[in-house]
Coordinates of N, CA and C in Angstrom, one line a residue:
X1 N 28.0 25.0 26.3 CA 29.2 24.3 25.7 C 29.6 25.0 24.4
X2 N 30.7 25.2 24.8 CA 31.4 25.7 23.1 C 32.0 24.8 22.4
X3 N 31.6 24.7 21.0 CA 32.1 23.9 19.8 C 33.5 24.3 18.7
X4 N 34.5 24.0 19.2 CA 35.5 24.0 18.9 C 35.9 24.5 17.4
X5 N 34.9 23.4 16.7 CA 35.2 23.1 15.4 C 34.7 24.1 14.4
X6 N 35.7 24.6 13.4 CA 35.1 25.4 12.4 C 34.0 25.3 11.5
X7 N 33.1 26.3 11.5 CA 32.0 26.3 10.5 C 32.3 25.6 9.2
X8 N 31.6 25.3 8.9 CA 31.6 24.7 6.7 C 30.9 25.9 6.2
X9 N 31.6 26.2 4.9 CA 31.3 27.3 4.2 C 31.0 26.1 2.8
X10 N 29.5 26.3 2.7 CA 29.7 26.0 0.9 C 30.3 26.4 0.1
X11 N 30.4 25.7 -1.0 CA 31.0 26.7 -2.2 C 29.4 26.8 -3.2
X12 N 28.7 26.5 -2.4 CA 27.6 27.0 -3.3 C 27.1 28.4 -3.0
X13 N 27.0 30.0 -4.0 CA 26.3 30.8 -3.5 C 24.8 31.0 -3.1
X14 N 24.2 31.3 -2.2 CA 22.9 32.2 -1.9 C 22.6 32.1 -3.1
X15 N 21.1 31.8 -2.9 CA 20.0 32.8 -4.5 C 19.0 33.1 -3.8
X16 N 18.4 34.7 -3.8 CA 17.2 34.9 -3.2 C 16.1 34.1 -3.8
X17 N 16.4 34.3 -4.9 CA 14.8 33.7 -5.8 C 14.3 32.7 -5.7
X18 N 13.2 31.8 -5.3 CA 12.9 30.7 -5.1 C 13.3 30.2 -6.7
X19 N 13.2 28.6 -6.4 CA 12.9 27.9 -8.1 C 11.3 28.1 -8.2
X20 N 11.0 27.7 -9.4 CA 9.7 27.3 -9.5 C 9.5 25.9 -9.9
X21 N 9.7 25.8 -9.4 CA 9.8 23.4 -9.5 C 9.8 23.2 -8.2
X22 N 9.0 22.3 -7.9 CA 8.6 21.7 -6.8 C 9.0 19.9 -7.0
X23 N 9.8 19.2 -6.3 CA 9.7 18.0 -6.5 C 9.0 17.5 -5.4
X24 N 8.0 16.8 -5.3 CA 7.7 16.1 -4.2 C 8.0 14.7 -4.3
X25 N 9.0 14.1 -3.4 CA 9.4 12.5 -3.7 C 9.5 11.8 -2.3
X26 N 9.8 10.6 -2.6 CA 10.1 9.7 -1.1 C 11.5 10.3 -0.7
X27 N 12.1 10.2 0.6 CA 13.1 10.7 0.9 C 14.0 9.8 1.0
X28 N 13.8 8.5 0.4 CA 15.0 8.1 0.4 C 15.9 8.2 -0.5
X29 N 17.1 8.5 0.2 CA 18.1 9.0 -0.8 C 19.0 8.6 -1.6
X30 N 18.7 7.7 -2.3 CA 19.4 7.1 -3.4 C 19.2 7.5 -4.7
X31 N 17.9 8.7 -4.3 CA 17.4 8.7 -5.7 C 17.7 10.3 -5.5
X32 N 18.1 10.8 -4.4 CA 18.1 12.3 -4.3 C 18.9 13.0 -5.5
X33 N 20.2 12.6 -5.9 CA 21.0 13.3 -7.2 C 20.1 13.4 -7.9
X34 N 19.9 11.8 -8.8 CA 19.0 11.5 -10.2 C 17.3 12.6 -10.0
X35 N 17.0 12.8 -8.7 CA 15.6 13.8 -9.0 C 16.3 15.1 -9.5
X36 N 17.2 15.5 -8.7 CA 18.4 17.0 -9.5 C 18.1 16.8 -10.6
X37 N 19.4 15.6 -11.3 CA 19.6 15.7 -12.6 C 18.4 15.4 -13.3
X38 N 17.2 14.9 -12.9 CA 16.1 14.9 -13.8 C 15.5 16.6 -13.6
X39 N 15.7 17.1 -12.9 CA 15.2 18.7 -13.0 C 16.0 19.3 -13.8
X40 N 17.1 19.2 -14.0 CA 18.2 20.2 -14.6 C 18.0 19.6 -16.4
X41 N 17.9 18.4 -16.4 CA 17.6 17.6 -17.9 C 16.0 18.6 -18.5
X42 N 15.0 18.8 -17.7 CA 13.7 19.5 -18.0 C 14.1 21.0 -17.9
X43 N 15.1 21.2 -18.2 CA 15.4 22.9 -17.8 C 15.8 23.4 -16.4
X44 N 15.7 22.9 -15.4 CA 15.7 23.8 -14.1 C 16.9 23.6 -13.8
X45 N 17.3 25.3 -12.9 CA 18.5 24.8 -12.4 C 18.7 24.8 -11.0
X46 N 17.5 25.0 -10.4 CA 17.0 24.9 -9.0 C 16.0 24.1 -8.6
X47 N 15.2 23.1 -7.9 CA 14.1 23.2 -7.5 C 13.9 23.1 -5.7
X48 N 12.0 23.2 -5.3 CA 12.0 22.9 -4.1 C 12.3 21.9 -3.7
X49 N 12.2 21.3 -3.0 CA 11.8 19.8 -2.5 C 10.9 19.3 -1.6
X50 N 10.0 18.4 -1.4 CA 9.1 17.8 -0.2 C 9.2 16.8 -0.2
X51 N 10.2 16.1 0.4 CA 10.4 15.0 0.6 C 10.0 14.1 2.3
X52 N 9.2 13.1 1.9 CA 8.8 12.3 3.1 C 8.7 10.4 2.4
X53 N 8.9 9.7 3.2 CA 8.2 8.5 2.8 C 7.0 8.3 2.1
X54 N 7.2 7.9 1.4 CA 6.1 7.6 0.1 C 5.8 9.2 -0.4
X55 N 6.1 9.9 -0.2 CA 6.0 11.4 -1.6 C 4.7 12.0 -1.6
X56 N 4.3 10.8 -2.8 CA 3.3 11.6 -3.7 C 2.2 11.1 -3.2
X57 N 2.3 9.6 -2.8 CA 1.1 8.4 -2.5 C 0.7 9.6 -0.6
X58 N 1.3 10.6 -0.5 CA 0.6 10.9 0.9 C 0.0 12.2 0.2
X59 N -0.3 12.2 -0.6 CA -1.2 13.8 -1.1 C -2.8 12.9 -1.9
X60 N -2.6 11.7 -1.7 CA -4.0 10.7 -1.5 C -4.8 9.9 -0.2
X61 N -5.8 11.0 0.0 CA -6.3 10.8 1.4 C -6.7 9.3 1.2
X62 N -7.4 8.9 0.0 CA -7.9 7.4 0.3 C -7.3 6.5 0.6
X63 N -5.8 6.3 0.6 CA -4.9 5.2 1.1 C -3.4 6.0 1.9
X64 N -3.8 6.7 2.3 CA -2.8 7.7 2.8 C -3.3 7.5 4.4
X65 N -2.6 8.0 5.1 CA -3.3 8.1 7.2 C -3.6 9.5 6.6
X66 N -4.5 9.9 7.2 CA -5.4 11.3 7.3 C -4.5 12.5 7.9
X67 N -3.8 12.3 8.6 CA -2.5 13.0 9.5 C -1.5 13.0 8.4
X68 N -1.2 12.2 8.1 CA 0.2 12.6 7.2 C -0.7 12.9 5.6
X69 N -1.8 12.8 5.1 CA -2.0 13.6 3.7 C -2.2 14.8 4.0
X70 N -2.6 15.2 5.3 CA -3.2 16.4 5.8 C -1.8 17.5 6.0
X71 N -0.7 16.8 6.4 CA 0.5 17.8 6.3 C 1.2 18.0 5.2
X72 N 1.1 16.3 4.2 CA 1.8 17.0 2.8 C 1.3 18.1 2.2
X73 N -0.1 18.1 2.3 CA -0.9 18.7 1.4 C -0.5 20.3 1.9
X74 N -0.7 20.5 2.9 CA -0.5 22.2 3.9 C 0.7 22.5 3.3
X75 N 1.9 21.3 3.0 CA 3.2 22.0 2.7 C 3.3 21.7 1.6
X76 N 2.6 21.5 0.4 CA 2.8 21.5 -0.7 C 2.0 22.8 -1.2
X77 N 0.7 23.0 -0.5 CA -0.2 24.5 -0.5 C 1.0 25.4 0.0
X78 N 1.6 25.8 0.8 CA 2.5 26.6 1.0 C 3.5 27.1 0.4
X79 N 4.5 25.7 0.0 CA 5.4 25.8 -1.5 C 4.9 26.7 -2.2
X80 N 3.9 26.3 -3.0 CA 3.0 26.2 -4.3 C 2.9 27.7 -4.4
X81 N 2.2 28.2 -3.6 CA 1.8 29.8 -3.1 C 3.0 30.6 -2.5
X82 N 3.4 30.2 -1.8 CA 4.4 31.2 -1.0 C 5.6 31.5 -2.2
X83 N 6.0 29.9 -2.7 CA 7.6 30.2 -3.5 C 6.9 30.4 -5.2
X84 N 5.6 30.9 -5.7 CA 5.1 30.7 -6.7 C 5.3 29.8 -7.8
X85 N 4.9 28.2 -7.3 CA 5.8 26.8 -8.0 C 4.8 27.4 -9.3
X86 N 5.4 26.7 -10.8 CA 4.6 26.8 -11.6 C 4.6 25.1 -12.6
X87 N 6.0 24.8 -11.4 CA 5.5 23.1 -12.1 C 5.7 21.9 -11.0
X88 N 5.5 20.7 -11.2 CA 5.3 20.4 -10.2 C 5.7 18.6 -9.9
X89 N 6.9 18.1 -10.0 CA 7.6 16.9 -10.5 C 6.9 15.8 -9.2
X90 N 6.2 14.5 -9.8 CA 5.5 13.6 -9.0 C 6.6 12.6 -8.8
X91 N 7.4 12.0 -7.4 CA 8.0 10.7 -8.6 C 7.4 9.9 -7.2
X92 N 7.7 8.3 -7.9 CA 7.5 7.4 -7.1 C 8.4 6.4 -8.1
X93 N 9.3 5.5 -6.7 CA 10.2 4.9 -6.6 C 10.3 3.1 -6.8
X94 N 10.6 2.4 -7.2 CA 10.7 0.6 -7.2 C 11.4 0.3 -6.0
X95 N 10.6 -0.5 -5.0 CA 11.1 -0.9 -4.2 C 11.0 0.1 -3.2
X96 N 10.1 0.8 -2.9 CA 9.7 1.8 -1.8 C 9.2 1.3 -0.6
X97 N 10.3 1.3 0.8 CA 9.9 1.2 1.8 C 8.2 1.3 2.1
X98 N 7.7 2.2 2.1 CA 6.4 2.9 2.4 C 5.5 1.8 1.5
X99 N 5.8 1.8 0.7 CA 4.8 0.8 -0.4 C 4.9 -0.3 0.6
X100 N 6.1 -0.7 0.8 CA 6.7 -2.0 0.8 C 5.5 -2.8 2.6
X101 N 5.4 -1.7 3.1 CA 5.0 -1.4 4.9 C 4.0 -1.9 4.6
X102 N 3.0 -1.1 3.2 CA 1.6 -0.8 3.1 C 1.1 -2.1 2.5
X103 N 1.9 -2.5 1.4 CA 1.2 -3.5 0.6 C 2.2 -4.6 0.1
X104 N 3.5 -4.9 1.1 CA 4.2 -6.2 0.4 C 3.5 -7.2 0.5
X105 N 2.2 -7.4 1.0 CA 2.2 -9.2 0.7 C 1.1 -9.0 -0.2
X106 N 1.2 -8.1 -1.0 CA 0.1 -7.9 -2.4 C 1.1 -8.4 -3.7
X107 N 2.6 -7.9 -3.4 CA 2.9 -8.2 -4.6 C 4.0 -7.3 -5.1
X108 N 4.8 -7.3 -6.4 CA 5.6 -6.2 -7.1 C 4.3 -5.4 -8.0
X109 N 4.0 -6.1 -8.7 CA 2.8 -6.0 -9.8 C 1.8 -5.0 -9.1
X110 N 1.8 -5.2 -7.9 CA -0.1 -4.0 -6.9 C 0.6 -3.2 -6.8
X111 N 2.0 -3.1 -6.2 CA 2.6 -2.2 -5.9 C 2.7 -1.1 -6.8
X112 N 3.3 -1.9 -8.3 CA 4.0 -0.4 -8.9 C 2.5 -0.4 -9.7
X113 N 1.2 -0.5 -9.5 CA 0.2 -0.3 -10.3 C -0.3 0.9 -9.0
X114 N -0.6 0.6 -7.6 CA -0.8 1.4 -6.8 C -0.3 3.0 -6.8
X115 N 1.5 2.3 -7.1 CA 2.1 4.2 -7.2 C 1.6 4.7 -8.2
X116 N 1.2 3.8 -9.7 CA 0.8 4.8 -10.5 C -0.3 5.7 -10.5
X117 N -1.4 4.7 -9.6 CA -2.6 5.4 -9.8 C -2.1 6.4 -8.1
X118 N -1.7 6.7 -7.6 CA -1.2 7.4 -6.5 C -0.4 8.6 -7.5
X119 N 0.9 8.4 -8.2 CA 0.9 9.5 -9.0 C -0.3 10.5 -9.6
X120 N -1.3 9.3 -10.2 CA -2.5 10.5 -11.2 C -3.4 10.9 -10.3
X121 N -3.8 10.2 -8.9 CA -4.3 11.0 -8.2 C -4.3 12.4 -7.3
X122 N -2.5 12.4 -7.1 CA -1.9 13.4 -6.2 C -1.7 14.4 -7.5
X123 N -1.4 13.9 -9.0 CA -1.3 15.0 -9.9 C -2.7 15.9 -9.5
X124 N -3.8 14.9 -10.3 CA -5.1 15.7 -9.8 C -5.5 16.7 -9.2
X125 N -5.2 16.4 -7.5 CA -5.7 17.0 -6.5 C -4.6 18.2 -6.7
X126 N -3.5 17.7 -7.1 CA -2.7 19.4 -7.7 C -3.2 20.4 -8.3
X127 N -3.4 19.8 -9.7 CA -4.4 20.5 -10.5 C -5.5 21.2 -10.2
X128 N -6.2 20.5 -9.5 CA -7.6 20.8 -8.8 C -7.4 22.2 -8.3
X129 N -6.6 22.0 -7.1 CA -6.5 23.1 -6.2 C -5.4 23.9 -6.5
X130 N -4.3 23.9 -8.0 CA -3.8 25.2 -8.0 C -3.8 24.8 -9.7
X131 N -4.5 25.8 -10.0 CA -5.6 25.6 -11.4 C -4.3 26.4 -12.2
X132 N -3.6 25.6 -13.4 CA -2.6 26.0 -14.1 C -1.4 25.6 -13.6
X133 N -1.5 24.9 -12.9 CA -0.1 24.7 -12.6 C 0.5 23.6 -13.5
X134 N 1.5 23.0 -14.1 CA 1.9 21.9 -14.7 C 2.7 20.8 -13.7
X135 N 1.7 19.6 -13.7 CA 2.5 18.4 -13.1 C 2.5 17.4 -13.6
X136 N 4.3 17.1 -13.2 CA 4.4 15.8 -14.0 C 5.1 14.8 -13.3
X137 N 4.3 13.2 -13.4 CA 4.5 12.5 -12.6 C 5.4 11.3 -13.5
X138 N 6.2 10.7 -12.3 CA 7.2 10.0 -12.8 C 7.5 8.8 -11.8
X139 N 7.5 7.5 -12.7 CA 7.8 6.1 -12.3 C 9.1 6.1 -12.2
X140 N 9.9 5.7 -11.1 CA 11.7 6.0 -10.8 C 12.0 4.7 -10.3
X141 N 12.9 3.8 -11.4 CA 13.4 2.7 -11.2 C 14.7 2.9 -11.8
X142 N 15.6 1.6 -11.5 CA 17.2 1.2 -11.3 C 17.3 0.5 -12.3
X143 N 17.8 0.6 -13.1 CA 18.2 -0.5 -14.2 C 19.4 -0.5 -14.5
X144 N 20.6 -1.5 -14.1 CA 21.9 -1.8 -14.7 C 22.6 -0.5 -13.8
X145 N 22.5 -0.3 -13.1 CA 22.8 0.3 -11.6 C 22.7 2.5 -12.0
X146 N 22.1 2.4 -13.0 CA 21.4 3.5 -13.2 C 19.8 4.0 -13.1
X147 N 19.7 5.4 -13.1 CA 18.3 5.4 -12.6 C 17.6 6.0 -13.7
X148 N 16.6 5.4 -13.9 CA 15.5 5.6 -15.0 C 14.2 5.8 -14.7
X149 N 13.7 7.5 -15.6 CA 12.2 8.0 -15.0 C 11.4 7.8 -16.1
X150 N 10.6 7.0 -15.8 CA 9.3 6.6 -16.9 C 8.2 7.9 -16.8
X151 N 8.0 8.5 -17.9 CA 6.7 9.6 -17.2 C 5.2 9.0 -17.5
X152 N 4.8 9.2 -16.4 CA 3.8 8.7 -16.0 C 2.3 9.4 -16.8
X153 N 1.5 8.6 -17.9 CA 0.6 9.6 -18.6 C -0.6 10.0 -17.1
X154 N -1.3 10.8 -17.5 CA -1.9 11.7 -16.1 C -3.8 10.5 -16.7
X155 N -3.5 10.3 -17.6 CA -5.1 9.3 -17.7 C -4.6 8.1 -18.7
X156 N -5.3 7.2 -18.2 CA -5.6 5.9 -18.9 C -5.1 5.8 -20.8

């Protein structure tokens, strides 16, 4: 079957060059602009993206399914190396589906205490296995119908 309709042409140009910023975030997209404009506020005028349900909380085997930390991880190793990321944006969101699946009858309070320690753990295991890289993780809430990134210290 042939499709009638004309192609869309962006008006955005090609860039061969990868970014070197990696965001890994939940995919819901309310927060997709505000992660941009938090990359372009930290200097970038590009980054990657890996986006899935719950983000960062699936690059923590301990509370993650074994299947889905096992694919973030492969495609954040790939990013990382292939597009040579050299930094590496954590976020986790208020009011996250995924959380919400895992642990709503724990509470608001377990929840955003969970993502944080799910942020410093996926920073970690970043660290860990690509030695020098810079990651920074970030608490991503709504306040007065804007969006606000708390950064997240990497220890206690």
């Amino acid at each position: 079957m042939i499709d009638d309709e004309k192609p869309f042409v962006s008006r955005h140009r090609y860039k061969h060059r990868h970014p070197t910023v990696l965001a890994i975030y939940c995919s819901d997209g309310r927060f997709t602009d505000a992660v941009e404009d938090l990359a372009t506020h930290l200097g970038h005028e590009r980054i990657d993206t890996l986006t899935i349900p719950g983000g960062p909380a699936l690059l923590n085997r301990w509370t993650a399914d074994y299947l889905e930390s096992d694919t973030i991880t492969r495609a954040a190793r790939f990013l990382i190396i292939g597009h040579h990321i050299e930094e590496v944006l954590l976020l986790a969101h208020a009011n996250c589906g995924y959380y919400q699946t895992r642990h709503g009858t724990m509470g608001p309070e377990f929840i955003a205490e969970q993502q944080v320690n799910d942020l410093r753990h996926a920073a970690e295991e970043l660290q860990k296995e690509h030695t020098g890289i810079r990651v920074r993780p970030f608490y991503v809430h709504p306040e007065a119908e804007r969006i606000h990134f708390k950064p997240v210290a990497l220890h206690d």
